[in-house]
């Protein structure tokens, strides 16, 4: 395991369809984060998990968005009834829950580029 | 309103020149990270700073955390085309679990 992986890398869908993305964090990391990034902007926080518990959700995360991390390992992000405004790069990151410097760093996957037509 | 303000938004320089980008906030952070991101990829962590006044060097890159832990700078010496990318700062506090990002500085280094 050399890093965070995300699948798929690209997704094109029609408005109104549901999509699901998967993130596999670095194996010993118990914190997992989801971000959304649009062109020319920094990543915007969506939600994060500590093990299987979802500890915080951004107001950006409407009712159409749901994230899970059922066994504290991989996570899924589902968007229902997609809208054109959902088009963005969806990034996943993980970090260890440790004292000191290591616990303050997060490592990103390559992202999933979503295009809603 | 962005919690972390990055400046400039865009910087275009010639190979061999120096550059500095800034990350400012009115909030105090327990740590601040700098990332570089290339098109179509996720951000790659460059450095984490945690102590006020801290200076870290990574080859031609020098990172400084402000004394009050509210701001940071990234200085690149003798920039190369491979330094081209979106430079992002992110920060967190001890009471947060999450990280907040700035909007980024797009750096273009031309040969």
Short mmCIF file of C-alpha atoms in Angstrom, two decimals:
data_model
loop_
_atom_site.label_atom_id
_atom_site.label_comp_id
_atom_site.label_asym_id
_atom_site.label_seq_id
_atom_site.Cartn_x
_atom_site.Cartn_y
_atom_site.Cartn_z
CA UNK A 1 0.00 0.00 0.00
CA UNK A 2 1.80 3.08 -1.21
CA UNK A 3 -0.84 5.75 -0.95
CA UNK A 4 -4.46 6.79 -1.10
CA UNK A 5 -6.35 5.39 -4.07
CA UNK A 6 -9.62 6.56 -5.60
CA UNK A 7 -11.93 4.94 -8.09
CA UNK A 8 -12.99 5.83 -10.70
CA UNK A 9 -10.57 8.55 -11.84
CA UNK A 10 -13.15 10.02 -14.17
CA UNK A 11 -16.95 9.82 -14.27
CA UNK A 12 -19.29 11.34 -16.81
CA UNK A 13 -22.98 11.14 -16.03
CA UNK A 14 -26.25 12.68 -17.04
CA UNK A 15 -28.12 15.07 -14.79
CA UNK A 16 -30.42 13.21 -12.44
CA UNK A 17 -28.34 10.03 -12.24
CA UNK A 18 -26.73 8.72 -9.07
CA UNK A 19 -22.97 8.24 -8.79
CA UNK A 20 -20.74 6.58 -6.19
CA UNK A 21 -17.04 7.08 -5.65
CA UNK A 22 -14.68 4.94 -3.62
CA UNK A 23 -11.62 5.88 -1.57
CA UNK A 24 -9.06 3.50 -0.07
CA UNK A 25 -6.88 5.30 2.50
CA UNK A 26 -3.37 4.45 3.58
CA UNK A 27 -3.84 1.29 5.60
CA UNK A 28 -2.75 2.52 9.04
CA UNK A 29 -4.60 5.86 8.78
CA UNK A 30 -7.80 6.01 10.78
CA UNK A 31 -8.89 9.49 9.64
CA UNK A 32 -10.40 9.93 6.19
CA UNK A 33 -11.51 13.16 4.54
CA UNK A 34 -13.57 14.08 1.50
CA UNK A 35 -13.10 17.39 -0.34
CA UNK A 36 -14.53 18.97 -3.46
CA UNK A 37 -12.43 21.15 -5.73
CA UNK A 38 -13.55 23.30 -8.63
CA UNK A 39 -11.27 24.83 -11.24
CA UNK A 40 -8.97 27.50 -9.89
CA UNK A 41 -10.00 26.97 -6.27
CA UNK A 42 -8.58 25.16 -3.28
CA UNK A 43 -10.23 22.01 -1.96
CA UNK A 44 -13.42 22.58 0.05
CA UNK A 45 -14.00 20.35 3.05
CA UNK A 46 -17.05 18.08 2.78
CA UNK A 47 -16.81 15.55 5.61
CA UNK A 48 -14.43 13.42 7.63
CA UNK A 49 -14.37 10.11 9.46
CA UNK A 50 -12.43 8.82 12.39
CA UNK A 51 -12.54 5.07 11.95
CA UNK A 52 -16.16 4.34 11.01
CA UNK A 53 -17.63 7.40 12.75
CA UNK A 54 -18.54 10.41 10.60
CA UNK A 55 -17.49 13.27 12.87
CA UNK A 56 -18.27 16.35 10.83
CA UNK A 57 -20.19 17.34 7.73
CA UNK A 58 -19.91 20.64 5.91
CA UNK A 59 -22.97 22.69 5.05
CA UNK A 60 -21.82 22.13 1.45
CA UNK A 61 -22.93 18.53 1.84
CA UNK A 62 -26.58 18.69 0.82
CA UNK A 63 -29.10 15.92 1.44
CA UNK A 64 -28.20 14.48 -1.96
CA UNK A 65 -24.72 13.63 -0.71
CA UNK A 66 -23.97 10.74 1.61
CA UNK A 67 -20.69 9.27 2.74
CA UNK A 68 -19.99 6.02 4.53
CA UNK A 69 -17.03 4.20 5.98
CA UNK A 70 -18.66 1.01 7.23
CA UNK A 71 -15.66 -0.89 8.56
CA UNK A 72 -13.31 1.97 9.18
CA UNK A 73 -11.29 1.18 6.07
CA UNK A 74 -12.47 2.29 2.61
CA UNK A 75 -15.10 4.98 2.18
CA UNK A 76 -17.76 5.73 -0.41
CA UNK A 77 -19.27 9.06 -1.41
CA UNK A 78 -22.64 8.91 -3.16
CA UNK A 79 -24.34 11.76 -4.96
CA UNK A 80 -28.01 11.25 -5.76
CA UNK A 81 -29.89 13.07 -8.52
CA UNK A 82 -26.75 14.75 -9.80
CA UNK A 83 -26.88 18.36 -10.96
CA UNK A 84 -24.55 20.22 -13.30
CA UNK A 85 -23.25 22.18 -10.32
CA UNK A 86 -21.90 18.94 -8.87
CA UNK A 87 -19.25 18.82 -11.60
CA UNK A 88 -15.92 19.02 -9.79
CA UNK A 89 -12.90 17.04 -8.65
CA UNK A 90 -13.71 14.96 -5.58
CA UNK A 91 -10.63 14.38 -3.45
CA UNK A 92 -10.06 11.93 -0.64
CA UNK A 93 -7.30 12.23 1.95
CA UNK A 94 -6.23 10.26 4.98
CA UNK A 95 -4.16 10.92 8.07
CA UNK A 96 -3.06 9.00 11.13
CA UNK A 97 -4.45 9.89 14.52
CA UNK A 98 -1.15 10.34 16.30
CA UNK A 99 0.33 12.92 18.58
CA UNK A 100 2.90 15.26 17.14
CA UNK A 101 3.66 16.21 13.57
CA UNK A 102 2.45 13.00 11.95
CA UNK A 103 -1.07 13.54 13.21
CA UNK A 104 -1.20 16.96 11.56
CA UNK A 105 -0.51 15.77 8.01
CA UNK A 106 -2.90 14.45 5.42
CA UNK A 107 -2.17 12.63 2.20
CA UNK A 108 -4.35 12.88 -0.86
CA UNK A 109 -5.49 10.47 -3.51
CA UNK A 110 -5.50 11.39 -7.21
CA UNK A 111 -9.15 12.43 -7.15
CA UNK A 112 -12.27 11.56 -9.12
CA UNK A 113 -13.21 14.04 -11.84
CA UNK A 114 -17.02 14.20 -12.14
CA UNK A 115 -18.69 15.75 -15.15
CA UNK A 116 -22.48 16.09 -15.10
CA UNK A 117 -24.00 16.69 -18.52
CA UNK B 1 -14.88 34.74 3.02
CA UNK B 2 -11.82 32.51 2.77
CA UNK B 3 -10.31 31.64 6.14
CA UNK B 4 -6.86 31.42 4.54
CA UNK B 5 -5.97 34.12 2.04
CA UNK B 6 -3.28 33.27 -0.48
CA UNK B 7 -1.43 35.84 -2.55
CA UNK B 8 -0.78 36.40 -5.31
CA UNK B 9 -3.43 34.39 -7.13
CA UNK B 10 -1.19 33.94 -10.15
CA UNK B 11 2.55 34.27 -10.71
CA UNK B 12 4.44 33.87 -13.96
CA UNK B 13 8.23 34.02 -13.91
CA UNK B 14 11.26 33.03 -15.95
CA UNK B 15 13.43 30.08 -15.06
CA UNK B 16 16.13 31.10 -12.59
CA UNK B 17 14.12 33.82 -10.87
CA UNK B 18 13.03 33.74 -7.24
CA UNK B 19 9.45 33.89 -6.01
CA UNK B 20 7.52 34.12 -2.77
CA UNK B 21 3.90 33.21 -2.12
CA UNK B 22 1.96 34.05 1.01
CA UNK B 23 -0.74 32.50 3.15
CA UNK B 24 -2.45 34.78 5.68
CA UNK B 25 -5.23 34.51 8.23
CA UNK B 26 -6.60 36.27 11.28
CA UNK B 27 -6.86 32.91 13.04
CA UNK B 28 -4.20 31.09 15.02
CA UNK B 29 -3.40 27.57 13.89
CA UNK B 30 -1.69 24.63 15.48
CA UNK B 31 -0.18 23.57 12.16
CA UNK B 32 -0.01 24.69 8.57
CA UNK B 33 0.76 22.64 5.49
CA UNK B 34 1.92 23.53 1.99
CA UNK B 35 0.96 21.41 -1.01
CA UNK B 36 1.69 21.48 -4.73
CA UNK B 37 -0.95 20.28 -7.15
CA UNK B 38 -0.62 19.54 -10.84
CA UNK B 39 -3.59 19.48 -13.25
CA UNK B 40 -5.79 16.42 -12.86
CA UNK B 41 -3.97 15.18 -9.77
CA UNK B 42 -4.41 15.39 -6.02
CA UNK B 43 -2.33 17.81 -3.90
CA UNK B 44 1.08 16.54 -2.82
CA UNK B 45 2.25 17.45 0.67
CA UNK B 46 5.47 19.51 0.69
CA UNK B 47 5.88 20.46 4.35
CA UNK B 48 4.14 20.88 7.70
CA UNK B 49 5.07 23.67 10.12
CA UNK B 50 3.89 23.74 13.71
CA UNK B 51 6.06 26.16 15.71
CA UNK B 52 5.77 29.94 15.51
CA UNK B 53 8.80 31.36 13.71
CA UNK B 54 9.74 27.96 12.33
CA UNK B 55 11.71 27.83 9.08
CA UNK B 56 11.99 24.65 7.02
CA UNK B 57 13.99 24.11 3.87
CA UNK B 58 13.34 21.56 1.16
CA UNK B 59 16.06 21.89 -1.47
CA UNK B 60 15.27 25.24 -3.19
CA UNK B 61 12.04 25.76 -1.22
CA UNK B 62 12.00 27.66 2.09
CA UNK B 63 8.90 27.67 4.27
CA UNK B 64 8.31 30.01 7.19
CA UNK B 65 5.56 29.99 9.82
CA UNK B 66 4.78 33.37 11.34
CA UNK B 67 5.65 34.03 14.98
CA UNK B 68 1.96 34.27 15.88
CA UNK B 69 1.11 31.13 13.84
CA UNK B 70 -1.35 33.08 11.70
CA UNK B 71 0.56 33.26 8.44
CA UNK B 72 3.18 31.52 6.35
CA UNK B 73 5.32 32.06 3.29
CA UNK B 74 6.88 29.84 0.67
CA UNK B 75 10.01 31.06 -1.11
CA UNK B 76 11.45 29.32 -4.15
CA UNK B 77 15.02 30.09 -5.19
CA UNK B 78 16.11 29.77 -8.82
CA UNK B 79 12.77 28.47 -10.00
CA UNK B 80 12.65 25.71 -12.59
CA UNK B 81 9.87 24.70 -15.01
CA UNK B 82 9.23 21.66 -12.80
CA UNK B 83 8.12 24.03 -10.04
CA UNK B 84 5.05 24.95 -12.09
CA UNK B 85 1.84 24.10 -10.26
CA UNK B 86 -0.88 25.23 -7.91
CA UNK B 87 0.55 25.92 -4.46
CA UNK B 88 -1.97 25.45 -1.67
CA UNK B 89 -1.75 26.17 2.02
CA UNK B 90 -3.94 24.36 4.52
CA UNK B 91 -4.26 24.72 8.27
CA UNK B 92 -5.86 23.11 11.26
CA UNK B 93 -6.30 23.76 14.96
CA UNK B 94 -6.09 21.42 17.92
CA UNK B 95 -9.87 21.57 18.35
CA UNK B 96 -10.59 20.76 14.71
CA UNK B 97 -10.41 17.42 13.05
CA UNK B 98 -10.53 18.98 9.63
CA UNK B 99 -8.19 21.10 7.48
CA UNK B 100 -9.09 24.37 5.79
CA UNK B 101 -7.48 25.33 2.48
CA UNK B 102 -6.63 28.57 0.79
CA UNK B 103 -7.64 29.19 -2.84
CA UNK B 104 -4.08 28.60 -4.03
CA UNK B 105 -1.41 30.42 -6.01
CA UNK B 106 -0.90 29.29 -9.59
CA UNK B 107 2.82 29.44 -10.41
CA UNK B 108 4.08 29.18 -13.98
CA UNK B 109 7.82 28.97 -14.61
CA UNK B 110 8.81 29.36 -18.25
CA UNK B 111 12.15 28.17 -19.67
#
